[in-house]
Amino acid sequence: MKILKNARKIILIIFVLTLILNTLVYADYNPSRQEIEKMIDEVALKRGVPSVILKSIARVESVYEHFNKDGSPKISGTSIGLMQINNIHGGYDTNKLKYDIMYNIEAGADVLLNKWSMSSYQNVACVGNMDPNILENWYFALWAYNGWAQSNNPNMLSSYAKKYTYQQLIYDIAKKEYGQTINNIDFSYLPSTGKPSRSLVVPTPAYINSGNIVLYEKGDYVRTDGVRDIYQLRDVPAGKYIYDVDVNTLAVVDEGPVLQNGYYWYKVKVNDNVTGWIERNWLTRTGDTEHGRYVFEDIAYHWARKLIMDLYHEGIVSEAASFNPDNLITKEEFLILVSKSLDKLDEDKNEDSHVIGSYEQVFADAYDINPWAVEHIENVASRGLLSDEYELRPKSIITRKEAACIIDGIFTEENQYKDLDIHSVFKDLAALNEDEVQAIKTAYINGAISGKSSGAFSPDDYLTRAEAAAIMVKILP
């Protein structure tokens, strides 16, 4: 009987272990699509490639899957992982291609840029002036990414099948899944059969769409970056090699950008004695001569990077790993920034800041305020900027009109625009009350908050942390 019980225990243990193992075997080892797209966006920004192009390639190549259900890398023939990198010639680290998704994406961007280089230097056909920030100019580079094969010549397919060329698949994904139109080139320039000649230059379509390549400025701090170990400086844009630099070499942008042979070139200074030209694609921005090294990892390519660093140097924001500039800001967070900015303004004027002792009787929801925000909200309230509020709603996301109403008492209308009819500037203010309209006018004529699009203030849109930073800079002297 005891033996039978032990046997049952063993069978039960085996059953449980089998269930666990089966669960592990069929676990999903891939990051979510949102996470994958964020990784691709990060690489595309660094490499100077339109992100919609790189994301659409990943979608076509692997349906955003790097691993199989059993956790093994997704391999098709000799092609590996998310970007389906063919490493038959050993240009990349095979183990990293298999198990490091970010490295695989970097390799995909590198392969795409190699194909772009083939097109821009006319080893294959090219489109227009090969400005990489025009999406339509990537047609032949996309063709080559799938192999420079005649099967991707749309003129060799029936009218119905034309959409199944590789480049058309990319275009369809860009349109259907990212809302980005990319117009086809004029197919009459292509031969009826075979591959186009290397010397073929097809005009850029009349209607074009722009990518999101971020360009650098004189005085930017940069470092060489990518999957390569060595990078070359040239005597002129697309000129002769004059100097080799290692990966992660620090430099300062001295001139540029100059568009030449399909690349944006920058003249950089790597030390007191060495300068040369290098492609934008192998430079990562890390700061600038005015603000120094950027202390937040996620602002190097953001429009508000210098404004955010201005606030850092003024002590309004503290150093952290990330600033999250595109995250929406809560009312509490906004009021903290307002309080610190006003205190800094008082300090510069040699005035005492205004702080009251308590606000529990003013705000019915005072218990919702985080402890670290209390003194800052007291400060703002003491200045009369929150006097009409019964509930503060500190955790709510602040709207653009609410932000305008809070800062209304800081600015003045006493300037050349005081007689401006704000309704003639923004057509979407009709539903607002008189105080809200007046606050928006004051914020606008003082340059604190501008419109979001032509003729629209978008008063009910939420405010981002970057937009809040821009407002704070206007508060400061």
XYZ file of C-alpha atoms in Angstrom:
477
model
C 0.000 0.000 0.000
C 2.851 2.337 0.876
C 4.511 1.508 -2.432
C 1.280 2.342 -4.259
C 1.062 5.715 -2.492
C 4.685 6.517 -3.405
C 3.997 5.555 -6.995
C 1.015 7.901 -7.077
C 3.191 10.697 -5.671
C 5.814 10.097 -8.344
C 3.159 10.108 -11.068
C 1.720 13.351 -9.664
C 5.188 14.972 -9.549
C 5.875 13.904 -13.142
C 2.506 15.309 -14.219
C 3.187 18.649 -12.531
C 6.717 18.874 -13.967
C 5.395 18.030 -17.434
C 2.769 20.773 -17.103
C 5.438 23.294 -16.022
C 7.791 22.291 -18.825
C 5.021 22.545 -21.407
C 4.168 26.001 -20.094
C 7.807 27.053 -20.447
C 8.094 25.574 -23.927
C 5.119 27.576 -25.143
C 5.971 30.757 -23.247
C 6.214 33.931 -25.291
C 9.868 35.010 -25.285
C 9.252 38.006 -27.520
C 8.750 41.517 -26.147
C 5.412 43.108 -26.958
C 5.006 44.808 -30.309
C 4.945 48.170 -28.532
C 8.278 47.400 -26.868
C 9.787 46.216 -30.156
C 8.631 49.351 -31.958
C 10.130 51.522 -29.225
C 13.467 49.733 -29.639
C 13.342 50.223 -33.416
C 12.479 53.912 -33.004
C 15.509 54.313 -30.733
C 17.858 52.695 -33.248
C 16.350 54.601 -36.188
C 16.877 57.933 -34.417
C 20.535 57.149 -33.736
C 21.229 55.763 -37.194
C 19.515 58.567 -39.116
C 17.011 56.245 -40.807
C 13.273 57.027 -41.139
C 11.737 54.934 -38.361
C 8.663 53.974 -40.396
C 10.970 52.338 -42.949
C 12.835 50.302 -40.338
C 9.651 49.280 -38.503
C 7.941 48.209 -41.719
C 10.948 46.046 -42.640
C 10.769 44.296 -39.259
C 7.046 43.748 -39.738
C 7.509 42.189 -43.180
C 10.585 40.139 -42.250
C 9.475 38.582 -38.955
C 6.050 39.915 -37.927
C 7.908 41.458 -34.959
C 9.029 38.079 -33.629
C 12.659 37.470 -32.741
C 12.197 34.158 -30.922
C 10.213 31.012 -31.643
C 7.743 29.604 -29.107
C 10.463 27.401 -27.590
C 12.748 30.388 -26.990
C 15.101 29.599 -29.852
C 16.027 32.413 -32.270
C 13.829 32.768 -35.334
C 15.995 31.543 -38.215
C 14.906 31.128 -41.840
C 17.663 29.521 -43.871
C 20.667 31.723 -43.107
C 18.611 34.731 -41.966
C 18.453 35.443 -38.242
C 16.012 37.090 -35.869
C 13.750 40.116 -35.965
C 15.396 41.799 -38.955
C 16.277 38.460 -40.621
C 19.975 39.263 -40.943
C 21.884 37.065 -43.382
C 25.326 36.733 -41.790
C 26.771 34.316 -44.326
C 29.806 36.567 -44.807
C 30.376 36.971 -41.052
C 30.061 40.732 -40.820
C 28.211 40.561 -37.502
C 28.403 38.654 -34.232
C 26.202 35.616 -34.886
C 25.522 34.923 -31.215
C 24.405 38.516 -30.638
C 22.228 38.372 -33.734
C 20.482 35.364 -32.217
C 20.010 36.489 -28.633
C 20.389 40.296 -28.460
C 17.323 41.934 -30.031
C 18.742 45.463 -29.920
C 21.919 44.275 -31.644
C 19.798 42.558 -34.297
C 17.933 45.822 -34.924
C 21.247 47.702 -35.115
C 22.468 45.149 -37.666
C 19.236 45.621 -39.637
C 19.797 49.372 -39.760
C 23.405 48.743 -40.805
C 22.317 46.403 -43.623
C 19.735 48.929 -44.804
C 22.336 51.698 -44.818
C 24.691 49.470 -46.815
C 21.914 49.008 -49.391
C 21.271 52.752 -49.315
C 24.973 53.303 -49.950
C 24.812 50.968 -52.964
C 22.028 53.157 -54.337
C 23.537 56.529 -53.429
C 26.907 55.593 -54.978
C 25.098 54.071 -57.980
C 26.112 50.476 -57.482
C 22.377 50.047 -58.011
C 19.783 52.481 -59.380
C 18.839 55.546 -57.333
C 15.983 58.010 -56.861
C 16.325 61.782 -57.236
C 18.953 63.540 -55.143
C 18.988 60.667 -52.595
C 17.982 62.858 -49.680
C 17.446 60.172 -47.014
C 14.740 62.222 -45.303
C 12.459 61.776 -48.334
C 10.715 58.420 -47.929
C 10.184 57.962 -51.678
C 13.969 57.989 -52.240
C 14.357 54.644 -50.406
C 12.743 52.590 -53.190
C 15.861 50.878 -54.540
C 17.486 50.496 -51.114
C 14.398 48.542 -50.035
C 14.556 46.488 -53.222
C 18.185 45.651 -52.434
C 17.424 44.793 -48.775
C 15.492 41.795 -50.084
C 18.280 40.962 -52.535
C 18.959 42.817 -55.777
C 16.768 40.402 -57.729
C 14.658 40.849 -60.839
C 11.683 39.369 -58.972
C 11.226 42.793 -57.347
C 10.765 44.521 -60.693
C 7.064 45.475 -60.715
C 7.021 45.537 -64.530
C 7.601 41.781 -64.601
C 4.452 41.101 -62.600
C 0.817 41.235 -63.554
C -1.115 44.334 -62.548
C -2.723 42.426 -59.660
C 0.568 41.038 -58.411
C 2.540 44.295 -58.435
C 1.788 44.850 -54.791
C 3.753 41.735 -53.925
C 7.160 43.139 -54.737
C 9.160 43.506 -51.527
C 9.208 47.276 -51.654
C 5.439 47.382 -52.182
C 4.938 45.176 -49.121
C 6.926 47.739 -47.131
C 4.811 50.565 -48.529
C 1.570 48.720 -47.699
C 2.639 48.105 -44.088
C 3.678 51.759 -43.699
C 0.240 52.862 -44.909
C -1.999 50.288 -43.201
C -0.265 50.015 -39.841
C 1.421 53.406 -39.419
C -0.762 55.690 -41.525
C 2.268 56.766 -43.584
C 1.850 57.098 -47.339
C 4.924 56.487 -49.497
C 4.387 57.229 -53.166
C 5.772 54.896 -55.806
C 8.322 55.977 -58.366
C 7.337 56.115 -62.024
C 7.616 52.446 -63.101
C 7.996 53.485 -66.749
C 11.658 54.238 -65.955
C 12.227 50.573 -65.089
C 13.031 47.962 -67.737
C 10.240 45.610 -68.772
C 12.323 42.658 -67.600
C 15.363 42.119 -65.414
C 17.034 44.604 -63.107
C 17.531 48.314 -63.808
C 20.992 49.487 -64.763
C 23.311 50.920 -62.145
C 23.325 54.282 -63.896
C 19.547 54.677 -63.755
C 18.352 57.772 -61.883
C 14.586 57.858 -61.432
C 13.090 61.255 -60.544
C 11.720 61.652 -57.046
C 7.897 61.573 -57.259
C 6.189 64.972 -57.416
C 4.442 64.335 -54.121
C 6.828 63.389 -51.339
C 6.658 62.440 -47.678
C 9.271 63.331 -45.098
C 10.921 61.012 -42.617
C 11.906 61.860 -39.067
C 15.694 62.061 -39.359
C 17.053 64.450 -36.723
C 19.940 66.645 -37.832
C 22.672 68.033 -35.607
C 23.919 71.561 -35.027
C 27.293 73.234 -34.735
C 28.517 72.840 -31.172
C 26.780 69.537 -30.513
C 28.734 66.942 -28.559
C 28.687 63.600 -30.378
C 30.328 60.198 -30.202
C 30.875 57.563 -32.862
C 28.354 54.782 -32.464
C 27.079 51.639 -34.174
C 27.954 47.978 -34.740
C 31.338 48.781 -36.265
C 34.619 49.087 -34.377
C 36.299 51.660 -36.644
C 34.931 54.763 -38.389
C 36.602 56.960 -40.976
C 36.956 60.710 -41.182
C 37.263 62.184 -44.683
C 38.857 65.299 -46.085
C 35.567 66.575 -47.583
C 32.008 65.175 -47.619
C 32.196 61.779 -49.396
C 35.899 62.438 -50.004
C 39.102 60.538 -49.211
C 39.725 58.756 -45.915
C 42.172 60.705 -43.768
C 41.789 59.358 -40.223
C 40.407 56.311 -38.397
C 38.538 56.690 -35.100
C 37.353 54.013 -32.695
C 33.757 53.449 -31.660
C 32.693 55.742 -28.774
C 35.163 58.443 -29.775
C 33.979 61.823 -28.486
C 33.828 64.777 -30.881
C 32.319 68.231 -31.394
C 30.372 69.207 -34.512
C 32.221 72.007 -36.292
C 30.320 72.289 -39.604
C 27.341 70.781 -41.371
C 25.069 69.267 -42.349
C 26.038 68.909 -46.006
C 24.002 66.530 -48.201
C 26.358 64.574 -50.450
C 25.987 61.121 -52.060
C 22.878 60.319 -50.059
C 24.244 61.216 -46.617
C 24.245 64.184 -44.292
C 27.894 64.929 -43.487
C 29.372 66.749 -40.517
C 32.833 68.096 -39.938
C 33.818 67.071 -36.431
C 36.765 67.804 -34.199
C 37.949 64.725 -32.289
C 40.841 66.453 -30.535
C 42.801 69.672 -30.821
C 44.598 68.500 -33.949
C 42.216 66.224 -35.899
C 39.121 67.235 -37.853
C 37.296 65.472 -40.651
C 33.921 64.758 -42.234
C 31.750 61.814 -41.240
C 28.205 60.651 -41.959
C 25.442 61.669 -39.518
C 24.465 57.968 -39.236
C 27.473 57.047 -37.094
C 27.223 59.934 -34.643
C 25.113 59.934 -31.489
C 24.407 63.277 -29.822
C 25.348 63.449 -26.134
C 25.170 67.176 -25.344
C 26.275 70.567 -26.627
C 28.860 73.214 -25.829
C 26.282 75.511 -24.201
C 24.666 72.966 -21.866
C 27.350 70.309 -21.473
C 26.547 66.617 -21.275
C 22.833 65.844 -21.277
C 22.011 64.376 -17.875
C 18.857 62.640 -19.127
C 19.254 59.657 -21.459
C 16.050 60.312 -23.404
C 16.360 63.945 -24.531
C 19.260 63.891 -27.026
C 16.910 63.852 -30.034
C 14.054 65.827 -28.539
C 13.039 69.320 -29.642
C 12.966 70.474 -25.998
C 16.392 69.124 -25.005
C 17.996 72.562 -24.523
C 14.999 73.909 -22.635
C 15.087 70.912 -20.308
C 18.801 71.417 -19.731
C 18.148 75.119 -19.024
C 15.817 74.031 -16.219
C 18.412 71.573 -14.953
C 21.091 74.266 -14.738
C 18.623 76.561 -12.947
C 17.914 73.835 -10.398
C 14.264 73.495 -11.443
C 14.650 69.813 -12.360
C 17.121 67.299 -10.929
C 19.398 64.825 -12.678
C 17.822 61.445 -13.378
C 18.160 58.572 -15.824
C 15.190 59.817 -17.876
C 13.098 62.955 -18.186
C 10.252 61.305 -20.159
C 9.627 64.473 -22.181
C 6.619 63.129 -24.079
C 4.813 61.791 -21.009
C 1.756 63.751 -19.916
C 2.228 65.860 -16.812
C -0.087 65.911 -13.797
C -1.379 69.103 -12.255
C 0.683 68.412 -9.142
C 3.871 67.982 -11.156
C 3.127 71.150 -13.124
C 2.606 73.142 -9.920
C 5.917 71.899 -8.526
C 7.675 73.248 -11.623
C 5.785 76.549 -11.370
C 6.720 76.898 -7.688
C 10.408 76.232 -8.294
C 10.479 78.589 -11.275
C 8.843 81.399 -9.330
C 11.234 80.891 -6.414
C 14.131 81.104 -8.833
C 12.632 84.290 -10.269
C 12.380 85.767 -6.726
C 15.949 84.727 -6.002
C 17.198 86.518 -9.094
C 15.243 89.625 -8.023
C 16.480 89.324 -4.403
C 12.895 88.919 -3.207
C 11.449 86.500 -0.644
C 9.263 83.692 -1.948
C 5.628 83.601 -0.865
C 4.626 80.550 1.166
C 1.473 80.186 3.262
C 1.085 77.824 6.175
C -1.866 75.652 5.190
C -4.339 75.059 2.415
C -6.520 72.267 3.863
C -9.476 74.622 4.109
C -9.042 75.749 0.512
C -8.875 72.412 -1.308
C -11.404 69.713 -0.511
C -9.081 67.021 -1.885
C -5.876 68.144 -0.121
C -5.389 64.580 1.112
C -4.597 63.550 -2.492
C -1.476 65.713 -2.620
C 1.827 63.899 -2.247
C 3.886 65.083 0.757
C 6.777 66.297 -1.372
C 4.428 68.564 -3.323
C 2.767 70.251 -0.341
C 5.117 73.214 0.109
C 5.195 73.892 -3.617
C 1.413 73.947 -3.926
C 1.241 76.198 -0.856
C 3.706 78.495 -2.579
C 1.661 78.716 -5.787
C -1.584 79.143 -3.850
C -0.104 81.956 -1.757
C 0.612 83.895 -4.937
C -3.087 83.870 -5.845
C -2.661 81.558 -8.818
C -5.096 78.945 -7.438
C -7.491 81.189 -5.515
C -10.694 80.174 -7.320
C -10.184 76.426 -7.029
C -12.281 74.315 -4.626
C -10.850 70.952 -5.680
C -7.250 70.816 -6.813
C -7.341 67.346 -8.476
C -3.550 67.050 -8.106
C -3.298 63.632 -9.801
C -5.278 64.649 -12.893
C -3.497 65.266 -16.200
C -3.394 68.992 -16.800
C -4.829 70.494 -19.978
C -3.377 73.341 -21.984
C -6.150 75.730 -20.929
C -5.643 74.807 -17.246
C -1.930 75.516 -17.556
C -2.710 78.890 -19.126
C -5.085 79.754 -16.285
C -2.478 78.914 -13.622
C 0.262 81.065 -15.136
C -2.119 83.890 -16.076
C -1.206 85.929 -12.996
C 2.528 85.705 -13.694
C 2.510 87.553 -17.007
C 1.131 90.892 -18.108
C -0.669 92.116 -21.206
C 1.247 95.381 -21.207
C 2.968 94.921 -24.552
C 2.372 95.719 -28.194
C -0.097 92.818 -28.557
C -2.514 93.792 -25.750
C -5.244 94.774 -28.251
C -4.953 91.504 -30.175
C -8.218 89.624 -30.765
C -7.149 86.137 -29.713
C -10.182 84.632 -31.489
C -8.640 85.766 -34.779
C -5.553 83.686 -33.974
C -7.259 80.559 -32.604
C -10.617 79.415 -33.953
C -11.261 76.798 -31.255
C -11.880 78.984 -28.187
C -15.626 79.563 -28.598
C -16.622 77.021 -25.922
C -14.370 78.564 -23.247
C -15.395 81.076 -20.622
C -14.069 84.631 -20.596
C -11.396 83.965 -17.963
C -10.018 80.989 -19.889
C -9.876 82.964 -23.136
C -8.125 85.841 -21.374
C -5.580 83.465 -19.809
C -4.814 81.888 -23.177
C -4.344 85.342 -24.704
C -1.936 86.335 -21.941
C 0.041 83.104 -22.283
C 0.171 83.469 -26.062
C 1.266 87.103 -26.316
C 3.998 86.452 -23.747
C 5.267 83.487 -25.756
C 4.591 80.970 -22.979
C 2.182 78.705 -24.885
C 1.739 78.708 -28.647
C -0.838 76.968 -30.813
C -0.593 73.274 -31.638
C -1.488 73.746 -35.294
C -2.496 76.532 -37.619
C -5.492 78.335 -36.142
C -5.857 75.910 -33.222
C -4.849 76.264 -29.580
C -6.311 72.847 -28.659
C -7.336 73.984 -25.166
C -8.500 70.562 -23.988
C -5.389 68.679 -25.136
C -3.170 67.429 -22.354
C 0.210 68.990 -21.632
C 3.450 67.004 -21.945
C 6.450 67.314 -19.658
C 8.437 68.867 -22.518
C 5.728 71.476 -23.150
C 5.679 72.235 -19.424
C 9.451 72.731 -19.517
C 9.056 75.221 -22.365
C 6.551 77.197 -20.275
C 8.895 77.276 -17.286
C 11.716 78.709 -19.380
C 9.386 81.586 -20.287
C 8.676 82.185 -16.598
C 12.379 82.459 -15.815
C 14.197 85.709 -16.688
